[in-house]
PDB file of C-alpha atoms in Angstrom:
ATOM      1  CA  MET A   1     -15.100 -23.162  11.614  1.00 60.00           C
ATOM      2  CA  ILE A   2     -17.443 -20.437  13.223  1.00 67.00           C
ATOM      3  CA  PRO A   3     -19.581 -18.701  10.372  1.00 79.00           C
ATOM      4  CA  LEU A   4     -18.431 -15.194   9.326  1.00 83.00           C
ATOM      5  CA  LYS A   5     -20.495 -12.302  10.099  1.00 87.00           C
ATOM      6  CA  GLY A   6     -18.785  -9.081   8.420  1.00 94.00           C
ATOM      7  CA  HIS A   7     -19.853  -7.231   5.677  1.00 97.00           C
ATOM      8  CA  LEU A   8     -17.729  -6.850   2.325  1.00 98.00           C
ATOM      9  CA  LEU A   9     -18.350  -3.686  -0.105  1.00 98.00           C
ATOM     10  CA  VAL A  10     -16.622  -3.541  -3.509  1.00 98.00           C
ATOM     11  CA  ILE A  11     -16.700  -0.805  -5.746  1.00 99.00           C
ATOM     12  CA  GLY A  12     -15.710  -0.917  -9.448  1.00 98.00           C
ATOM     13  CA  ALA A  13     -15.573   1.483 -12.201  1.00 98.00           C
ATOM     14  CA  HIS A  14     -17.428  -0.694 -14.818  1.00 98.00           C
ATOM     15  CA  ALA A  15     -19.739  -3.688 -14.940  1.00 97.00           C
ATOM     16  CA  GLY A  16     -17.466  -6.527 -14.875  1.00 97.00           C
ATOM     17  CA  ASP A  17     -14.567  -4.888 -12.943  1.00 98.00           C
ATOM     18  CA  VAL A  18     -16.073  -6.133  -9.688  1.00 98.00           C
ATOM     19  CA  GLU A  19     -16.501  -9.740 -10.992  1.00 98.00           C
ATOM     20  CA  ASN A  20     -13.194 -10.297 -12.614  1.00 98.00           C
ATOM     21  CA  MET A  21     -10.921  -8.711  -9.738  1.00 98.00           C
ATOM     22  CA  ALA A  22     -12.986  -9.686  -6.674  1.00 98.00           C
ATOM     23  CA  GLY A  23     -15.791 -12.056  -7.519  1.00 98.00           C
ATOM     24  CA  ALA A  24     -13.564 -14.794  -5.945  1.00 98.00           C
ATOM     25  CA  VAL A  25     -13.216 -12.779  -2.779  1.00 98.00           C
ATOM     26  CA  VAL A  26     -16.881 -12.225  -2.562  1.00 98.00           C
ATOM     27  CA  LEU A  27     -17.757 -15.871  -3.155  1.00 98.00           C
ATOM     28  CA  LYS A  28     -15.170 -17.016  -0.610  1.00 97.00           C
ATOM     29  CA  HIS A  29     -16.728 -14.599   2.216  1.00 97.00           C
ATOM     30  CA  VAL A  30     -20.427 -14.866   1.334  1.00 97.00           C
ATOM     31  CA  ARG A  31     -20.189 -18.616   1.338  1.00 96.00           C
ATOM     32  CA  ALA A  32     -18.699 -18.541   4.796  1.00 95.00           C
ATOM     33  CA  GLY A  33     -21.620 -16.339   6.230  1.00 95.00           C
ATOM     34  CA  CYS A  34     -20.650 -12.741   5.339  1.00 96.00           C
ATOM     35  CA  THR A  35     -22.790 -10.425   3.440  1.00 97.00           C
ATOM     36  CA  ALA A  36     -21.640  -8.488   0.455  1.00 98.00           C
ATOM     37  CA  THR A  37     -22.423  -5.340  -1.635  1.00 98.00           C
ATOM     38  CA  VAL A  38     -20.966  -4.505  -4.977  1.00 98.00           C
ATOM     39  CA  VAL A  39     -21.229  -1.134  -6.452  1.00 98.00           C
ATOM     40  CA  HIS A  40     -20.776  -0.339 -10.182  1.00 98.00           C
ATOM     41  CA  MET A  41     -19.996   3.349 -10.798  1.00 98.00           C
ATOM     42  CA  THR A  42     -20.889   2.890 -14.542  1.00 98.00           C
ATOM     43  CA  LEU A  43     -22.188   0.221 -16.623  1.00 97.00           C
ATOM     44  CA  GLY A  44     -19.283   0.053 -19.092  1.00 94.00           C
ATOM     45  CA  GLU A  45     -21.794   0.821 -21.965  1.00 93.00           C
ATOM     46  CA  ALA A  46     -19.048   2.074 -24.333  1.00 90.00           C
ATOM     47  CA  GLY A  47     -16.902  -1.110 -24.212  1.00 81.00           C
ATOM     48  CA  HIS A  48     -18.807  -2.750 -27.336  1.00 85.00           C
ATOM     49  CA  PRO A  49     -18.003  -1.835 -30.903  1.00 80.00           C
ATOM     50  CA  THR A  50     -21.360  -2.718 -32.360  1.00 84.00           C
ATOM     51  CA  PRO A  51     -24.611  -1.974 -30.429  1.00 85.00           C
ATOM     52  CA  ALA A  52     -25.526   1.596 -29.308  1.00 90.00           C
ATOM     53  CA  PRO A  53     -24.334   2.523 -25.679  1.00 88.00           C
ATOM     54  CA  ALA A  54     -27.887   2.520 -24.477  1.00 92.00           C
ATOM     55  CA  VAL A  55     -28.646  -1.198 -25.978  1.00 93.00           C
ATOM     56  CA  TYR A  56     -25.396  -2.467 -24.469  1.00 90.00           C
ATOM     57  CA  ALA A  57     -26.014  -0.809 -21.057  1.00 94.00           C
ATOM     58  CA  GLU A  58     -29.159  -2.793 -20.623  1.00 96.00           C
ATOM     59  CA  GLN A  59     -27.386  -5.932 -21.526  1.00 96.00           C
ATOM     60  CA  ARG A  60     -24.587  -5.259 -18.919  1.00 96.00           C
ATOM     61  CA  ARG A  61     -27.421  -4.338 -16.255  1.00 97.00           C
ATOM     62  CA  GLN A  62     -28.836  -7.726 -16.729  1.00 98.00           C
ATOM     63  CA  GLU A  63     -25.250  -9.281 -16.521  1.00 98.00           C
ATOM     64  CA  ILE A  64     -24.481  -7.517 -13.182  1.00 98.00           C
ATOM     65  CA  GLU A  65     -27.871  -8.655 -11.809  1.00 98.00           C
ATOM     66  CA  ALA A  66     -26.952 -12.269 -12.819  1.00 98.00           C
ATOM     67  CA  SER A  67     -23.517 -12.169 -11.412  1.00 98.00           C
ATOM     68  CA  GLY A  68     -24.810 -10.673  -8.493  1.00 98.00           C
ATOM     69  CA  ARG A  69     -27.102 -13.436  -7.907  1.00 98.00           C
ATOM     70  CA  LEU A  70     -24.319 -16.044  -8.535  1.00 98.00           C
ATOM     71  CA  MET A  71     -22.110 -14.143  -5.865  1.00 98.00           C
ATOM     72  CA  GLY A  72     -24.890 -13.938  -3.383  1.00 98.00           C
ATOM     73  CA  ALA A  73     -24.206 -10.048  -3.071  1.00 98.00           C
ATOM     74  CA  LYS A  74     -26.420  -6.957  -3.265  1.00 98.00           C
ATOM     75  CA  VAL A  75     -25.851  -5.021  -6.513  1.00 98.00           C
ATOM     76  CA  LEU A  76     -25.940  -1.210  -6.968  1.00 98.00           C
ATOM     77  CA  ALA A  77     -25.437   0.545 -10.181  1.00 98.00           C
ATOM     78  CA  LEU A  78     -24.653   4.273 -10.121  1.00 98.00           C
ATOM     79  CA  PRO A  79     -25.981   6.402 -12.997  1.00 96.00           C
ATOM     80  CA  TYR A  80     -22.330   7.719 -14.444  1.00 97.00           C
ATOM     81  CA  ARG A  81     -21.226   7.368 -18.163  1.00 95.00           C
ATOM     82  CA  ASP A  82     -18.477   4.938 -19.196  1.00 94.00           C
ATOM     83  CA  GLY A  83     -15.481   6.842 -19.807  1.00 94.00           C
ATOM     84  CA  LEU A  84     -16.953  10.154 -18.251  1.00 96.00           C
ATOM     85  CA  LEU A  85     -16.922   9.323 -14.455  1.00 97.00           C
ATOM     86  CA  PRO A  86     -16.748  12.810 -12.980  1.00 97.00           C
ATOM     87  CA  LYS A  87     -14.480  13.333  -9.882  1.00 97.00           C
ATOM     88  CA  THR A  88     -16.857  15.774  -8.149  1.00 98.00           C
ATOM     89  CA  GLU A  89     -17.957  16.415  -4.597  1.00 97.00           C
ATOM     90  CA  GLU A  90     -21.491  15.200  -5.428  1.00 97.00           C
ATOM     91  CA  VAL A  91     -19.933  11.621  -6.462  1.00 98.00           C
ATOM     92  CA  ILE A  92     -18.017  11.671  -3.354  1.00 98.00           C
ATOM     93  CA  TRP A  93     -20.865  12.340  -1.220  1.00 98.00           C
ATOM     94  CA  GLN A  94     -22.805   9.607  -2.998  1.00 98.00           C
ATOM     95  CA  VAL A  95     -20.215   7.098  -2.380  1.00 98.00           C
ATOM     96  CA  CYS A  96     -19.909   8.301   1.354  1.00 98.00           C
ATOM     97  CA  ASP A  97     -23.638   7.750   1.759  1.00 98.00           C
ATOM     98  CA  ILE A  98     -23.209   4.279   0.339  1.00 98.00           C
ATOM     99  CA  ILE A  99     -20.580   3.314   2.854  1.00 98.00           C
ATOM    100  CA  ARG A 100     -22.511   4.779   5.763  1.00 98.00           C
ATOM    101  CA  GLN A 101     -25.557   2.707   4.557  1.00 98.00           C
ATOM    102  CA  GLU A 102     -23.896  -0.537   3.942  1.00 98.00           C
ATOM    103  CA  LYS A 103     -21.511  -0.401   6.980  1.00 98.00           C
ATOM    104  CA  PRO A 104     -18.643  -2.475   5.389  1.00 98.00           C
ATOM    105  CA  ASP A 105     -15.928  -4.109   7.611  1.00 96.00           C
ATOM    106  CA  VAL A 106     -13.782  -4.358   4.509  1.00 96.00           C
ATOM    107  CA  LEU A 107     -13.885  -2.361   1.393  1.00 98.00           C
ATOM    108  CA  LEU A 108     -12.143  -3.264  -1.968  1.00 98.00           C
ATOM    109  CA  THR A 109     -11.619  -0.951  -4.977  1.00 98.00           C
ATOM    110  CA  HIS A 110      -9.322  -0.301  -7.673  1.00 98.00           C
ATOM    111  CA  TRP A 111      -5.458   0.595  -7.245  1.00 98.00           C
ATOM    112  CA  LYS A 112      -4.744   4.077  -8.508  1.00 97.00           C
ATOM    113  CA  GLY A 113      -1.955   2.794 -10.941  1.00 98.00           C
ATOM    114  CA  SER A 114      -4.312   2.067 -13.641  1.00 98.00           C
ATOM    115  CA  ILE A 115      -4.436   2.601 -17.690  1.00 97.00           C
ATOM    116  CA  HIS A 116      -8.022   3.647 -17.416  1.00 97.00           C
ATOM    117  CA  LYS A 117      -9.176   7.028 -16.414  1.00 98.00           C
ATOM    118  CA  ASP A 118     -12.390   5.638 -14.697  1.00 98.00           C
ATOM    119  CA  HIS A 119     -10.432   3.208 -12.675  1.00 98.00           C
ATOM    120  CA  ILE A 120      -8.148   6.129 -11.445  1.00 98.00           C
ATOM    121  CA  ALA A 121     -11.312   8.179 -10.685  1.00 98.00           C
ATOM    122  CA  THR A 122     -12.952   5.541  -8.771  1.00 98.00           C
ATOM    123  CA  HIS A 123      -9.897   4.948  -6.604  1.00 98.00           C
ATOM    124  CA  GLU A 124      -9.817   8.695  -5.855  1.00 98.00           C
ATOM    125  CA  LEU A 125     -13.512   9.230  -5.238  1.00 98.00           C
ATOM    126  CA  VAL A 126     -13.563   5.945  -3.048  1.00 98.00           C
ATOM    127  CA  GLN A 127     -10.489   7.124  -0.858  1.00 97.00           C
ATOM    128  CA  GLU A 128     -12.219  10.597  -0.195  1.00 98.00           C
ATOM    129  CA  ALA A 129     -15.481   9.002   0.670  1.00 98.00           C
ATOM    130  CA  ILE A 130     -14.020   6.630   3.104  1.00 98.00           C
ATOM    131  CA  PHE A 131     -12.403   9.632   4.783  1.00 97.00           C
ATOM    132  CA  PHE A 132     -15.572  11.525   5.049  1.00 98.00           C
ATOM    133  CA  ALA A 133     -17.746   8.527   6.026  1.00 98.00           C
ATOM    134  CA  ALA A 134     -15.671   8.159   9.160  1.00 98.00           C
ATOM    135  CA  LEU A 135     -16.108  11.603  10.332  1.00 98.00           C
ATOM    136  CA  PRO A 136     -18.981  12.156  12.976  1.00 97.00           C
ATOM    137  CA  ALA A 137     -18.586  16.094  12.317  1.00 97.00           C
ATOM    138  CA  ILE A 138     -19.664  15.536   8.647  1.00 96.00           C
ATOM    139  CA  GLU A 139     -23.449  15.427   8.975  1.00 95.00           C
ATOM    140  CA  ARG A 140     -25.370  13.381   6.470  1.00 97.00           C
ATOM    141  CA  THR A 141     -28.545  11.385   6.577  1.00 96.00           C
ATOM    142  CA  LEU A 142     -26.841   8.377   8.362  1.00 98.00           C
ATOM    143  CA  PRO A 143     -24.279   8.372  11.029  1.00 98.00           C
ATOM    144  CA  ALA A 144     -20.560   7.921  10.446  1.00 98.00           C
ATOM    145  CA  HIS A 145     -19.029   4.511   9.671  1.00 98.00           C
ATOM    146  CA  ARG A 146     -15.153   3.865   9.643  1.00 97.00           C
ATOM    147  CA  VAL A 147     -14.150   1.269   7.205  1.00 95.00           C
ATOM    148  CA  ARG A 148     -11.827  -1.156   9.128  1.00 90.00           C
ATOM    149  CA  HIS A 149      -9.739  -2.286   6.367  1.00 93.00           C
ATOM    150  CA  VAL A 150      -9.213  -1.389   2.637  1.00 96.00           C
ATOM    151  CA  TYR A 151      -7.614  -3.759  -0.154  1.00 97.00           C
ATOM    152  CA  TYR A 152      -6.986  -3.281  -3.704  1.00 98.00           C
ATOM    153  CA  PRO A 153      -7.592  -6.622  -5.844  1.00 98.00           C
ATOM    154  CA  GLU A 154      -5.761  -7.457  -8.686  1.00 98.00           C
ATOM    155  CA  ASN A 155      -6.987  -6.156 -12.152  1.00 98.00           C
ATOM    156  CA  TRP A 156      -5.157  -6.288 -15.309  1.00 98.00           C
ATOM    157  CA  GLU A 157      -5.628  -2.758 -16.033  1.00 98.00           C
ATOM    158  CA  ASP A 158      -4.265  -1.533 -12.645  1.00 98.00           C
ATOM    159  CA  MET A 159      -0.831  -2.910 -12.312  1.00 98.00           C
ATOM    160  CA  GLU A 160       1.346   0.147 -12.290  1.00 98.00           C
ATOM    161  CA  GLY A 161       2.931   0.206  -8.858  1.00 97.00           C
ATOM    162  CA  TRP A 162       0.421  -2.650  -7.671  1.00 97.00           C
ATOM    163  CA  ARG A 163       1.954  -5.498  -5.601  1.00 95.00           C
ATOM    164  CA  ALA A 164       0.618  -8.719  -4.070  1.00 96.00           C
ATOM    165  CA  ASP A 165       0.488  -8.218  -0.261  1.00 93.00           C
ATOM    166  CA  VAL A 166      -2.194 -10.928   0.510  1.00 93.00           C
ATOM    167  CA  TYR A 167      -2.527 -14.481  -1.148  1.00 95.00           C
ATOM    168  CA  LEU A 168      -6.114 -15.463  -0.479  1.00 97.00           C
ATOM    169  CA  ASP A 169      -7.135 -19.319  -0.863  1.00 97.00           C
ATOM    170  CA  ALA A 170      -9.985 -19.565  -3.610  1.00 98.00           C
ATOM    171  CA  GLY A 171      -9.571 -23.195  -4.628  1.00 98.00           C
ATOM    172  CA  ASP A 172     -12.898 -24.206  -3.194  1.00 97.00           C
ATOM    173  CA  ILE A 173     -15.010 -21.563  -5.006  1.00 98.00           C
ATOM    174  CA  TRP A 174     -13.091 -21.400  -8.088  1.00 98.00           C
ATOM    175  CA  GLU A 175     -15.693 -23.166 -10.440  1.00 98.00           C
ATOM    176  CA  GLU A 176     -18.203 -20.870  -9.101  1.00 98.00           C
ATOM    177  CA  TYR A 177     -15.850 -17.891  -9.798  1.00 98.00           C
ATOM    178  CA  LEU A 178     -15.455 -18.824 -13.404  1.00 98.00           C
ATOM    179  CA  ALA A 179     -19.408 -19.103 -13.584  1.00 98.00           C
ATOM    180  CA  VAL A 180     -19.514 -15.574 -12.461  1.00 98.00           C
ATOM    181  CA  LEU A 181     -17.070 -14.318 -15.097  1.00 98.00           C
ATOM    182  CA  ARG A 182     -19.132 -16.493 -17.789  1.00 98.00           C
ATOM    183  CA  SER A 183     -22.165 -14.568 -16.721  1.00 98.00           C
ATOM    184  CA  HIS A 184     -20.698 -11.618 -18.698  1.00 97.00           C
ATOM    185  CA  ALA A 185     -20.215 -11.626 -22.653  1.00 95.00           C
ATOM    186  CA  LEU A 186     -17.084  -9.495 -22.274  1.00 95.00           C
ATOM    187  CA  MET A 187     -15.544 -12.184 -20.250  1.00 95.00           C
ATOM    188  CA  ARG A 188     -16.576 -15.012 -22.591  1.00 94.00           C
ATOM    189  CA  GLY A 189     -15.102 -13.605 -25.574  1.00 91.00           C
ATOM    190  CA  GLY A 190     -16.259 -11.882 -28.718  1.00 82.00           C
ATOM    191  CA  VAL A 191     -16.601  -8.298 -27.586  1.00 91.00           C
ATOM    192  CA  SER A 192     -13.028  -7.552 -26.798  1.00 91.00           C
ATOM    193  CA  SER A 193      -9.847  -9.089 -27.912  1.00 91.00           C
ATOM    194  CA  PHE A 194      -8.559  -9.350 -24.510  1.00 94.00           C
ATOM    195  CA  ARG A 195      -9.076 -12.955 -23.383  1.00 96.00           C
ATOM    196  CA  TYR A 196     -10.479 -12.156 -19.773  1.00 97.00           C
ATOM    197  CA  LEU A 197     -11.588 -15.674 -18.752  1.00 97.00           C
ATOM    198  CA  ASP A 198      -8.152 -17.258 -19.706  1.00 98.00           C
ATOM    199  CA  TYR A 199      -6.321 -14.485 -18.043  1.00 98.00           C
ATOM    200  CA  TYR A 200      -8.051 -14.735 -14.811  1.00 98.00           C
ATOM    201  CA  ASP A 201      -8.260 -18.501 -14.678  1.00 98.00           C
ATOM    202  CA  ALA A 202      -4.414 -18.673 -15.255  1.00 98.00           C
ATOM    203  CA  LEU A 203      -3.708 -15.803 -12.839  1.00 98.00           C
ATOM    204  CA  GLY A 204      -5.501 -17.979 -10.124  1.00 98.00           C
ATOM    205  CA  THR A 205      -3.094 -20.768 -10.854  1.00 98.00           C
ATOM    206  CA  THR A 206      -0.201 -18.432 -10.779  1.00 98.00           C
ATOM    207  CA  ARG A 207      -1.158 -16.716  -7.561  1.00 98.00           C
ATOM    208  CA  GLY A 208      -1.956 -20.173  -6.148  1.00 98.00           C
ATOM    209  CA  CYS A 209       1.477 -21.290  -6.758  1.00 98.00           C
ATOM    210  CA  LEU A 210       3.062 -18.225  -5.152  1.00 97.00           C
ATOM    211  CA  GLY A 211       0.785 -18.418  -2.148  1.00 96.00           C
ATOM    212  CA  GLY A 212       0.814 -22.312  -1.667  1.00 97.00           C
ATOM    213  CA  PHE A 213      -2.804 -22.939  -2.727  1.00 97.00           C
ATOM    214  CA  ARG A 214      -4.452 -24.818  -5.777  1.00 98.00           C
ATOM    215  CA  LYS A 215      -5.904 -21.497  -6.806  1.00 98.00           C
ATOM    216  CA  ALA A 216      -5.613 -18.082  -5.132  1.00 98.00           C
ATOM    217  CA  VAL A 217      -6.296 -14.428  -5.643  1.00 98.00           C
ATOM    218  CA  ALA A 218      -4.095 -11.667  -4.635  1.00 98.00           C
ATOM    219  CA  LEU A 219      -4.896  -8.163  -3.223  1.00 97.00           C
ATOM    220  CA  MET A 220      -2.766  -5.198  -2.464  1.00 96.00           C
ATOM    221  CA  ALA A 221      -2.736  -3.671   1.193  1.00 92.00           C
ATOM    222  CA  PRO A 222      -2.054  -0.266   2.169  1.00 81.00           C
ATOM    223  CA  PRO A 223       1.717   0.795   2.267  1.00 74.00           C
ATOM    224  CA  GLY A 224       3.429  -0.817   5.288  1.00 63.00           C
ATOM    225  CA  SER A 225       1.766  -4.281   5.185  1.00 60.00           C
ATOM    226  CA  TRP A 226       3.524  -7.518   5.196  1.00 56.00           C
ATOM    227  CA  VAL A 227       2.866 -10.272   2.584  1.00 61.00           C
ATOM    228  CA  GLN A 228       0.391 -12.749   4.044  1.00 64.00           C
ATOM    229  CA  ARG A 229      -1.310 -15.941   3.154  1.00 68.00           C
ATOM    230  CA  MET A 230      -4.766 -16.554   4.511  1.00 70.00           C
ATOM    231  CA  GLU A 231      -8.182 -18.366   4.027  1.00 76.00           C
ATOM    232  CA  PHE A 232     -10.351 -15.375   4.933  1.00 81.00           C
ATOM    233  CA  LEU A 233      -9.689 -11.622   5.270  1.00 79.00           C
ATOM    234  CA  PRO A 234      -9.014 -11.036   9.052  1.00 75.00           C
ATOM    235  CA  ALA A 235     -11.457  -8.040   9.666  1.00 66.00           C
ATOM    236  CA  LEU A 236     -14.239 -10.369   8.470  1.00 73.00           C
ATOM    237  CA  LEU A 237     -13.140 -13.160  10.444  1.00 67.00           C
ATOM    238  CA  SER A 238     -12.841 -11.048  13.745  1.00 65.00           C
ATOM    239  CA  ALA A 239     -16.328  -9.883  13.059  1.00 64.00           C
ATOM    240  CA  ALA A 240     -17.657 -13.345  13.755  1.00 61.00           C
TER     241      ALA A 240
END
């Protein structure tokens, strides 16, 4: 197979969101030759019942750096507070500038049908940033860049109105994906009562059954797309 050359950008609301909903997608494409950048809008520092947020934030920063190394991805952490992600023009422009800087062929982010306000805010901020990043008339430090394809990965908190449009074969990188999840204490257990590791491992089996693979992950495409089964995202394959 010809090595891939595209760039993948994943934007998540909290540390850990990128890893659980898109870690397998990043691994699959980086191992095939793509480059990837992951952006954490917040560190998810309010998600632990015991340590002070500042202490937990430092732990989470170390965890995203570790998981970034495992995925082979560049890691960016923005300075916003967990639970208080603002939907302002300032944040939209910051994300717009990241898109223009990283020049992704494919962008993955949260679906809007979420139970978490930061996930909804991230979806809305990213949609507006994608629009502005593509307009040459919007003058910023860097020139315009149009994202070729957008997908919404499966996240257990974002399932209202979400649907599986793409089944991506992940059997060859599944153990690496589980290692990415285990690099976060939240996923290993003991922080939250939700069994992240068990959930996403079982979900990979379920999506694999539906997609015809040993293990798979599912993504939602923009409205009007057909259900697809594939080894790699097509925009990244065509960039090779």
